[in-house]
Amino acid sequence: MSNRVALITGSSRGIGRAIALALAQEGCQIAVNYYESSQVEDEVNAAHRRDAEEVAREIEALGSKAVVLGADVSCSQSAQQLVEQTVKALGQIDILVNNAGINKDNLVLRISDEEWDQVLKTNLYGAFYCSRAAVKHMVRRRYGRIVSISSVVGVSGNAGQVHYAASKSGLLGFTYSLAKEYGRRGITANVVAPGYIQSDMTAQLSDAQTAHIADRIVLGRLGTPEDVAGVVAFLVSPRADYITGQLIRVDGGLGGL
């Protein structure tokens, strides 16, 4: 896949980082995106950029080319510029992974309008903004691979996460429709729904809490970012050329077998 260019939103850490490295190992050139906004302190933006630059160094150590691009995908103009910067720096865009996402756990009666908007705009609107911009280029080349990272919460719901669940569920209908719109143009669209994955968030859980979660999982453990990245790498590879409009759960059997 050395002739392919991939943009992974929110790829400075976690699942996004793992996906970026997995695609680099397949030979892809990578646009590493980190969250950058005028609404946050300069020090925060700088810290995010340093994380992304470290990922870029890891990619280059694998023999692939990488560029680091800051953007706030919840902003239409910023998302558009992110895609255009990718094309300008790497010549094209073949693969888009809509990974950027946030969560602000709260009961529905305590969720403010602002919190609702922030979660929906980042998780769902962001995927729309980036996909719309990327598809314009993919249609011209009659080739494209789009994978959106949802969650098992988007399939089954979860108390305290109605906004998060709504945004992740929205990615399912979005992806299915996108697949039908552009399949004849050589573009596939699929969605991956991770379960409990080792992350900064799960690292804050106690041993007892982690054990309780693991007991609910058929495979008896939390997943790793690499577990998710492997599925994404498959979906954007030639091995998955005949797969589109599909949901793949990466949850260790959390949903039951």
PDB file of C-alpha atoms in Angstrom:
ATOM      1  CA  MET A   1       0.000   0.000   0.000  1.00  0.00           C
ATOM      2  CA  SER A   2       2.976   2.287  -0.494  1.00  0.00           C
ATOM      3  CA  ASN A   3       1.023   4.294  -3.058  1.00  0.00           C
ATOM      4  CA  ARG A   4      -1.791   5.092  -0.587  1.00  0.00           C
ATOM      5  CA  VAL A   5      -2.246   8.187   1.572  1.00  0.00           C
ATOM      6  CA  ALA A   6      -4.204   7.926   4.819  1.00  0.00           C
ATOM      7  CA  LEU A   7      -5.597  10.640   7.072  1.00  0.00           C
ATOM      8  CA  ILE A   8      -6.455   9.480  10.590  1.00  0.00           C
ATOM      9  CA  THR A   9      -8.224  12.086  12.701  1.00  0.00           C
ATOM     10  CA  GLY A  10      -7.274  12.206  16.359  1.00  0.00           C
ATOM     11  CA  SER A  11      -4.163  10.124  15.773  1.00  0.00           C
ATOM     12  CA  SER A  12      -1.766  11.672  18.284  1.00  0.00           C
ATOM     13  CA  ARG A  13      -2.579   9.003  20.874  1.00  0.00           C
ATOM     14  CA  GLY A  14      -4.703   5.979  21.757  1.00  0.00           C
ATOM     15  CA  ILE A  15      -6.586   4.094  19.078  1.00  0.00           C
ATOM     16  CA  GLY A  16      -5.796   6.742  16.454  1.00  0.00           C
ATOM     17  CA  ARG A  17      -2.080   6.385  17.072  1.00  0.00           C
ATOM     18  CA  ALA A  18      -2.291   2.599  16.799  1.00  0.00           C
ATOM     19  CA  ILE A  19      -4.185   2.896  13.507  1.00  0.00           C
ATOM     20  CA  ALA A  20      -1.618   5.332  12.111  1.00  0.00           C
ATOM     21  CA  LEU A  21       1.231   2.964  12.970  1.00  0.00           C
ATOM     22  CA  ALA A  22      -0.615  -0.069  11.607  1.00  0.00           C
ATOM     23  CA  LEU A  23      -1.217   1.636   8.269  1.00  0.00           C
ATOM     24  CA  ALA A  24       2.371   2.857   8.164  1.00  0.00           C
ATOM     25  CA  GLN A  25       3.500  -0.732   8.575  1.00  0.00           C
ATOM     26  CA  GLU A  26       1.423  -1.526   5.483  1.00  0.00           C
ATOM     27  CA  GLY A  27       3.357   1.157   3.613  1.00  0.00           C
ATOM     28  CA  CYS A  28       0.843   4.005   3.674  1.00  0.00           C
ATOM     29  CA  GLN A  29       1.889   7.631   3.893  1.00  0.00           C
ATOM     30  CA  ILE A  30       0.188   9.098   6.945  1.00  0.00           C
ATOM     31  CA  ALA A  31      -1.326  12.450   7.867  1.00  0.00           C
ATOM     32  CA  VAL A  32      -1.216  12.523  11.665  1.00  0.00           C
ATOM     33  CA  ASN A  33      -3.929  14.797  13.002  1.00  0.00           C
ATOM     34  CA  TYR A  34      -4.070  16.294  16.479  1.00  0.00           C
ATOM     35  CA  TYR A  35      -6.652  18.523  18.127  1.00  0.00           C
ATOM     36  CA  GLU A  36      -5.788  22.211  17.750  1.00  0.00           C
ATOM     37  CA  SER A  37      -8.156  25.051  18.539  1.00  0.00           C
ATOM     38  CA  SER A  38      -8.041  28.748  19.319  1.00  0.00           C
ATOM     39  CA  GLN A  39     -10.489  27.939  22.127  1.00  0.00           C
ATOM     40  CA  VAL A  40      -7.806  26.235  24.242  1.00  0.00           C
ATOM     41  CA  GLU A  41      -4.548  27.475  25.720  1.00  0.00           C
ATOM     42  CA  ASP A  42      -1.427  27.562  23.560  1.00  0.00           C
ATOM     43  CA  GLU A  43       0.300  25.180  25.955  1.00  0.00           C
ATOM     44  CA  VAL A  44      -2.413  22.586  25.403  1.00  0.00           C
ATOM     45  CA  ASN A  45      -2.151  22.879  21.630  1.00  0.00           C
ATOM     46  CA  ALA A  46       1.627  22.584  21.898  1.00  0.00           C
ATOM     47  CA  ALA A  47       1.358  19.441  24.020  1.00  0.00           C
ATOM     48  CA  HIS A  48      -0.993  17.846  21.495  1.00  0.00           C
ATOM     49  CA  ARG A  49       1.392  18.717  18.682  1.00  0.00           C
ATOM     50  CA  ARG A  50       4.329  17.157  20.512  1.00  0.00           C
ATOM     51  CA  ASP A  51       2.372  13.920  20.858  1.00  0.00           C
ATOM     52  CA  ALA A  52       1.588  13.967  17.141  1.00  0.00           C
ATOM     53  CA  GLU A  53       5.190  14.679  16.224  1.00  0.00           C
ATOM     54  CA  GLU A  54       6.274  11.668  18.250  1.00  0.00           C
ATOM     55  CA  VAL A  55       3.828   9.498  16.298  1.00  0.00           C
ATOM     56  CA  ALA A  56       5.225  10.925  13.063  1.00  0.00           C
ATOM     57  CA  ARG A  57       8.750   9.978  14.137  1.00  0.00           C
ATOM     58  CA  GLU A  58       7.573   6.432  14.841  1.00  0.00           C
ATOM     59  CA  ILE A  59       5.986   6.277  11.392  1.00  0.00           C
ATOM     60  CA  GLU A  60       9.139   7.507   9.704  1.00  0.00           C
ATOM     61  CA  ALA A  61      11.147   4.923  11.635  1.00  0.00           C
ATOM     62  CA  LEU A  62       8.956   2.322   9.919  1.00  0.00           C
ATOM     63  CA  GLY A  63      10.001   3.730   6.544  1.00  0.00           C
ATOM     64  CA  SER A  64       6.826   5.635   5.723  1.00  0.00           C
ATOM     65  CA  LYS A  65       6.283   9.350   5.201  1.00  0.00           C
ATOM     66  CA  ALA A  66       4.294  11.353   7.748  1.00  0.00           C
ATOM     67  CA  VAL A  67       3.000  14.894   8.102  1.00  0.00           C
ATOM     68  CA  VAL A  68       1.589  16.473  11.256  1.00  0.00           C
ATOM     69  CA  LEU A  69      -1.582  18.546  10.916  1.00  0.00           C
ATOM     70  CA  GLY A  70      -3.560  20.302  13.620  1.00  0.00           C
ATOM     71  CA  ALA A  71      -7.316  20.808  13.280  1.00  0.00           C
ATOM     72  CA  ASP A  72     -10.613  20.902  15.110  1.00  0.00           C
ATOM     73  CA  VAL A  73     -12.837  18.537  13.134  1.00  0.00           C
ATOM     74  CA  SER A  74     -15.950  19.839  14.877  1.00  0.00           C
ATOM     75  CA  CYS A  75     -15.496  22.995  12.786  1.00  0.00           C
ATOM     76  CA  SER A  76     -16.486  22.616   9.133  1.00  0.00           C
ATOM     77  CA  GLN A  77     -13.826  24.988   7.841  1.00  0.00           C
ATOM     78  CA  SER A  78     -11.082  23.402   9.922  1.00  0.00           C
ATOM     79  CA  ALA A  79     -12.026  19.895   8.740  1.00  0.00           C
ATOM     80  CA  GLN A  80     -12.057  21.063   5.127  1.00  0.00           C
ATOM     81  CA  GLN A  81      -8.612  22.611   5.538  1.00  0.00           C
ATOM     82  CA  LEU A  82      -7.322  19.420   7.154  1.00  0.00           C
ATOM     83  CA  VAL A  83      -8.217  17.380   4.089  1.00  0.00           C
ATOM     84  CA  GLU A  84      -6.850  20.008   1.706  1.00  0.00           C
ATOM     85  CA  GLN A  85      -3.584  20.195   3.670  1.00  0.00           C
ATOM     86  CA  THR A  86      -3.284  16.414   3.471  1.00  0.00           C
ATOM     87  CA  VAL A  87      -3.661  16.494  -0.302  1.00  0.00           C
ATOM     88  CA  LYS A  88      -1.237  19.388  -0.622  1.00  0.00           C
ATOM     89  CA  ALA A  89       1.414  17.705   1.526  1.00  0.00           C
ATOM     90  CA  LEU A  90       1.063  14.126   0.283  1.00  0.00           C
ATOM     91  CA  GLY A  91      -0.474  14.548  -3.165  1.00  0.00           C
ATOM     92  CA  GLN A  92      -3.793  12.779  -2.616  1.00  0.00           C
ATOM     93  CA  ILE A  93      -6.091  11.167  -0.059  1.00  0.00           C
ATOM     94  CA  ASP A  94      -7.069   7.518  -0.442  1.00  0.00           C
ATOM     95  CA  ILE A  95      -8.014   6.551   3.099  1.00  0.00           C
ATOM     96  CA  LEU A  96      -9.912   8.466   5.770  1.00  0.00           C
ATOM     97  CA  VAL A  97     -10.325   7.120   9.285  1.00  0.00           C
ATOM     98  CA  ASN A  98     -12.809   9.157  11.309  1.00  0.00           C
ATOM     99  CA  ASN A  99     -11.402   8.460  14.746  1.00  0.00           C
ATOM    100  CA  ALA A 100     -11.476  11.796  16.585  1.00  0.00           C
ATOM    101  CA  GLY A 101     -13.976  11.759  19.421  1.00  0.00           C
ATOM    102  CA  ILE A 102     -14.764  13.035  22.896  1.00  0.00           C
ATOM    103  CA  ASN A 103     -17.043  12.054  25.754  1.00  0.00           C
ATOM    104  CA  LYS A 104     -18.451  13.942  28.710  1.00  0.00           C
ATOM    105  CA  ASP A 105     -20.231  11.389  30.911  1.00  0.00           C
ATOM    106  CA  ASN A 106     -23.356  12.699  32.605  1.00  0.00           C
ATOM    107  CA  LEU A 107     -26.961  11.775  33.240  1.00  0.00           C
ATOM    108  CA  VAL A 108     -29.390  13.168  30.690  1.00  0.00           C
ATOM    109  CA  LEU A 109     -30.923  15.632  33.180  1.00  0.00           C
ATOM    110  CA  ARG A 110     -27.473  17.110  33.816  1.00  0.00           C
ATOM    111  CA  ILE A 111     -26.229  17.392  30.250  1.00  0.00           C
ATOM    112  CA  SER A 112     -26.063  21.012  29.178  1.00  0.00           C
ATOM    113  CA  ASP A 113     -26.825  22.204  25.663  1.00  0.00           C
ATOM    114  CA  GLU A 114     -23.141  23.022  25.301  1.00  0.00           C
ATOM    115  CA  GLU A 115     -22.016  19.507  26.302  1.00  0.00           C
ATOM    116  CA  TRP A 116     -24.537  17.932  23.930  1.00  0.00           C
ATOM    117  CA  ASP A 117     -23.333  20.121  21.078  1.00  0.00           C
ATOM    118  CA  GLN A 118     -19.640  19.474  21.797  1.00  0.00           C
ATOM    119  CA  VAL A 119     -20.004  15.704  21.738  1.00  0.00           C
ATOM    120  CA  LEU A 120     -22.259  15.568  18.673  1.00  0.00           C
ATOM    121  CA  LYS A 121     -20.203  18.083  16.719  1.00  0.00           C
ATOM    122  CA  THR A 122     -16.904  16.316  17.333  1.00  0.00           C
ATOM    123  CA  ASN A 123     -18.015  12.700  17.023  1.00  0.00           C
ATOM    124  CA  LEU A 124     -20.681  12.900  14.321  1.00  0.00           C
ATOM    125  CA  TYR A 125     -20.422  16.252  12.591  1.00  0.00           C
ATOM    126  CA  GLY A 126     -16.638  15.833  12.441  1.00  0.00           C
ATOM    127  CA  ALA A 127     -16.979  12.576  10.529  1.00  0.00           C
ATOM    128  CA  PHE A 128     -19.417  14.250   8.137  1.00  0.00           C
ATOM    129  CA  TYR A 129     -17.222  17.302   7.581  1.00  0.00           C
ATOM    130  CA  CYS A 130     -14.075  15.238   6.932  1.00  0.00           C
ATOM    131  CA  SER A 131     -15.842  12.658   4.762  1.00  0.00           C
ATOM    132  CA  ARG A 132     -17.533  15.306   2.638  1.00  0.00           C
ATOM    133  CA  ALA A 133     -14.196  16.968   1.974  1.00  0.00           C
ATOM    134  CA  ALA A 134     -12.383  13.676   1.307  1.00  0.00           C
ATOM    135  CA  VAL A 135     -15.029  12.168  -0.980  1.00  0.00           C
ATOM    136  CA  LYS A 136     -14.608  15.089  -3.389  1.00  0.00           C
ATOM    137  CA  HIS A 137     -11.046  13.935  -4.032  1.00  0.00           C
ATOM    138  CA  MET A 138     -11.823  10.211  -3.907  1.00  0.00           C
ATOM    139  CA  VAL A 139     -14.544  10.481  -6.556  1.00  0.00           C
ATOM    140  CA  ARG A 140     -12.098  12.026  -9.002  1.00  0.00           C
ATOM    141  CA  ARG A 141      -9.743   9.062  -8.606  1.00  0.00           C
ATOM    142  CA  ARG A 142     -12.580   6.528  -8.343  1.00  0.00           C
ATOM    143  CA  TYR A 143     -11.009   5.074  -5.232  1.00  0.00           C
ATOM    144  CA  GLY A 144     -11.473   5.624  -1.525  1.00  0.00           C
ATOM    145  CA  ARG A 145     -11.655   3.836   1.810  1.00  0.00           C
ATOM    146  CA  ILE A 146     -13.536   5.433   4.699  1.00  0.00           C
ATOM    147  CA  VAL A 147     -13.695   3.852   8.149  1.00  0.00           C
ATOM    148  CA  SER A 148     -15.478   5.521  11.048  1.00  0.00           C
ATOM    149  CA  ILE A 149     -14.768   4.529  14.642  1.00  0.00           C
ATOM    150  CA  SER A 150     -18.034   4.105  16.512  1.00  0.00           C
ATOM    151  CA  SER A 151     -18.503   2.202  19.789  1.00  0.00           C
ATOM    152  CA  VAL A 152     -20.539  -0.682  21.186  1.00  0.00           C
ATOM    153  CA  VAL A 153     -22.285   2.081  23.139  1.00  0.00           C
ATOM    154  CA  GLY A 154     -23.646   3.302  19.812  1.00  0.00           C
ATOM    155  CA  VAL A 155     -25.234  -0.111  19.297  1.00  0.00           C
ATOM    156  CA  SER A 156     -26.523  -0.925  22.786  1.00  0.00           C
ATOM    157  CA  GLY A 157     -26.538   2.411  24.647  1.00  0.00           C
ATOM    158  CA  ASN A 158     -25.106   3.105  28.088  1.00  0.00           C
ATOM    159  CA  ALA A 159     -26.338   4.966  31.134  1.00  0.00           C
ATOM    160  CA  GLY A 160     -24.683   8.350  31.545  1.00  0.00           C
ATOM    161  CA  GLN A 161     -23.710   8.553  27.886  1.00  0.00           C
ATOM    162  CA  VAL A 162     -26.816   9.481  25.918  1.00  0.00           C
ATOM    163  CA  HIS A 163     -24.971  12.160  23.920  1.00  0.00           C
ATOM    164  CA  TYR A 164     -21.995   9.890  23.270  1.00  0.00           C
ATOM    165  CA  ALA A 165     -24.284   6.983  22.318  1.00  0.00           C
ATOM    166  CA  ALA A 166     -26.346   9.197  20.022  1.00  0.00           C
ATOM    167  CA  SER A 167     -23.234  10.420  18.211  1.00  0.00           C
ATOM    168  CA  LYS A 168     -21.758   6.939  17.839  1.00  0.00           C
ATOM    169  CA  SER A 169     -25.079   5.456  16.748  1.00  0.00           C
ATOM    170  CA  GLY A 170     -25.378   8.224  14.178  1.00  0.00           C
ATOM    171  CA  LEU A 171     -22.138   7.016  12.593  1.00  0.00           C
ATOM    172  CA  LEU A 172     -23.841   3.741  11.695  1.00  0.00           C
ATOM    173  CA  GLY A 173     -26.587   5.279   9.558  1.00  0.00           C
ATOM    174  CA  PHE A 174     -24.099   7.776   8.175  1.00  0.00           C
ATOM    175  CA  THR A 175     -21.751   5.004   7.075  1.00  0.00           C
ATOM    176  CA  TYR A 176     -24.428   2.749   5.603  1.00  0.00           C
ATOM    177  CA  SER A 177     -25.773   5.637   3.528  1.00  0.00           C
ATOM    178  CA  LEU A 178     -22.313   6.759   2.429  1.00  0.00           C
ATOM    179  CA  ALA A 179     -21.552   3.219   1.237  1.00  0.00           C
ATOM    180  CA  LYS A 180     -24.687   3.204  -0.908  1.00  0.00           C
ATOM    181  CA  GLU A 181     -24.059   6.650  -2.357  1.00  0.00           C
ATOM    182  CA  TYR A 182     -20.499   6.071  -3.536  1.00  0.00           C
ATOM    183  CA  GLY A 183     -19.951   2.336  -3.960  1.00  0.00           C
ATOM    184  CA  ARG A 184     -20.227   2.657  -7.740  1.00  0.00           C
ATOM    185  CA  ARG A 185     -17.421   5.230  -7.605  1.00  0.00           C
ATOM    186  CA  GLY A 186     -14.955   2.785  -6.048  1.00  0.00           C
ATOM    187  CA  ILE A 187     -15.393   4.103  -2.507  1.00  0.00           C
ATOM    188  CA  THR A 188     -16.129   1.798   0.416  1.00  0.00           C
ATOM    189  CA  ALA A 189     -17.367   2.891   3.830  1.00  0.00           C
ATOM    190  CA  ASN A 190     -17.381   0.754   6.956  1.00  0.00           C
ATOM    191  CA  VAL A 191     -17.688   1.282  10.691  1.00  0.00           C
ATOM    192  CA  VAL A 192     -15.761  -0.312  13.563  1.00  0.00           C
ATOM    193  CA  ALA A 193     -17.309  -0.439  17.029  1.00  0.00           C
ATOM    194  CA  PRO A 194     -14.741  -1.027  19.789  1.00  0.00           C
ATOM    195  CA  GLY A 195     -15.750  -2.268  23.234  1.00  0.00           C
ATOM    196  CA  TYR A 196     -13.698  -1.652  26.369  1.00  0.00           C
ATOM    197  CA  ILE A 197     -10.232  -0.739  25.122  1.00  0.00           C
ATOM    198  CA  GLN A 198      -7.141  -0.020  27.227  1.00  0.00           C
ATOM    199  CA  SER A 199      -6.814   3.761  27.275  1.00  0.00           C
ATOM    200  CA  ASP A 200      -6.123   6.760  29.503  1.00  0.00           C
ATOM    201  CA  MET A 201      -9.749   6.507  30.627  1.00  0.00           C
ATOM    202  CA  THR A 202      -9.694   2.806  31.547  1.00  0.00           C
ATOM    203  CA  ALA A 203      -6.304   3.245  33.212  1.00  0.00           C
ATOM    204  CA  GLN A 204      -8.101   5.284  35.883  1.00  0.00           C
ATOM    205  CA  LEU A 205     -10.278   2.315  36.840  1.00  0.00           C
ATOM    206  CA  SER A 206      -9.476   0.312  39.961  1.00  0.00           C
ATOM    207  CA  ASP A 207      -8.354  -3.314  39.701  1.00  0.00           C
ATOM    208  CA  ALA A 208     -11.781  -4.356  40.978  1.00  0.00           C
ATOM    209  CA  GLN A 209     -13.574  -2.284  38.342  1.00  0.00           C
ATOM    210  CA  THR A 210     -11.370  -3.663  35.586  1.00  0.00           C
ATOM    211  CA  ALA A 211     -11.974  -7.206  36.782  1.00  0.00           C
ATOM    212  CA  HIS A 212     -15.732  -6.612  36.812  1.00  0.00           C
ATOM    213  CA  ILE A 213     -15.638  -5.384  33.218  1.00  0.00           C
ATOM    214  CA  ALA A 214     -13.434  -8.280  32.119  1.00  0.00           C
ATOM    215  CA  ASP A 215     -15.951 -10.725  33.622  1.00  0.00           C
ATOM    216  CA  ARG A 216     -18.555  -9.410  31.158  1.00  0.00           C
ATOM    217  CA  ILE A 217     -16.268 -10.005  28.180  1.00  0.00           C
ATOM    218  CA  VAL A 218     -16.196 -13.465  26.605  1.00  0.00           C
ATOM    219  CA  LEU A 219     -12.436 -13.284  26.012  1.00  0.00           C
ATOM    220  CA  GLY A 220     -11.882 -12.204  29.614  1.00  0.00           C
ATOM    221  CA  ARG A 221      -9.810  -9.074  29.003  1.00  0.00           C
ATOM    222  CA  LEU A 222      -9.956  -5.495  27.833  1.00  0.00           C
ATOM    223  CA  GLY A 223      -8.969  -4.876  24.245  1.00  0.00           C
ATOM    224  CA  THR A 224      -5.890  -3.003  23.094  1.00  0.00           C
ATOM    225  CA  PRO A 225      -5.673  -0.149  20.597  1.00  0.00           C
ATOM    226  CA  GLU A 226      -3.807  -2.594  18.357  1.00  0.00           C
ATOM    227  CA  ASP A 227      -6.821  -4.927  18.352  1.00  0.00           C
ATOM    228  CA  VAL A 228      -8.853  -2.136  16.764  1.00  0.00           C
ATOM    229  CA  ALA A 229      -6.056  -0.999  14.464  1.00  0.00           C
ATOM    230  CA  GLY A 230      -5.706  -4.464  12.948  1.00  0.00           C
ATOM    231  CA  VAL A 231      -9.337  -4.475  11.864  1.00  0.00           C
ATOM    232  CA  VAL A 232      -9.072  -0.998  10.369  1.00  0.00           C
ATOM    233  CA  ALA A 233      -5.889  -1.972   8.502  1.00  0.00           C
ATOM    234  CA  PHE A 234      -7.766  -4.927   7.007  1.00  0.00           C
ATOM    235  CA  LEU A 235     -10.777  -2.837   5.961  1.00  0.00           C
ATOM    236  CA  VAL A 236      -8.659  -0.319   4.034  1.00  0.00           C
ATOM    237  CA  SER A 237      -6.499  -2.973   2.391  1.00  0.00           C
ATOM    238  CA  PRO A 238      -7.043  -4.750  -0.940  1.00  0.00           C
ATOM    239  CA  ARG A 239      -8.135  -7.799   1.071  1.00  0.00           C
ATOM    240  CA  ALA A 240     -11.377  -5.974   1.890  1.00  0.00           C
ATOM    241  CA  ASP A 241     -12.159  -4.552  -1.545  1.00  0.00           C
ATOM    242  CA  TYR A 242     -15.547  -6.322  -1.563  1.00  0.00           C
ATOM    243  CA  ILE A 243     -16.622  -5.181   1.905  1.00  0.00           C
ATOM    244  CA  THR A 244     -18.685  -2.044   2.347  1.00  0.00           C
ATOM    245  CA  GLY A 245     -21.556  -0.797   4.478  1.00  0.00           C
ATOM    246  CA  GLN A 246     -20.605  -3.103   7.334  1.00  0.00           C
ATOM    247  CA  LEU A 247     -20.333  -2.808  11.116  1.00  0.00           C
ATOM    248  CA  ILE A 248     -17.571  -4.790  12.792  1.00  0.00           C
ATOM    249  CA  ARG A 249     -17.576  -5.014  16.574  1.00  0.00           C
ATOM    250  CA  VAL A 250     -14.175  -5.301  18.247  1.00  0.00           C
ATOM    251  CA  ASP A 251     -15.354  -6.031  21.779  1.00  0.00           C
ATOM    252  CA  GLY A 252     -14.063  -9.458  22.771  1.00  0.00           C
ATOM    253  CA  GLY A 253     -17.595 -10.805  22.826  1.00  0.00           C
ATOM    254  CA  LEU A 254     -18.981  -8.152  25.173  1.00  0.00           C
ATOM    255  CA  GLY A 255     -22.252  -8.188  23.292  1.00  0.00           C
ATOM    256  CA  GLY A 256     -22.640 -11.939  23.754  1.00  0.00           C
ATOM    257  CA  LEU A 257     -22.193 -14.797  21.295  1.00  0.00           C
TER     258      LEU A 257
END
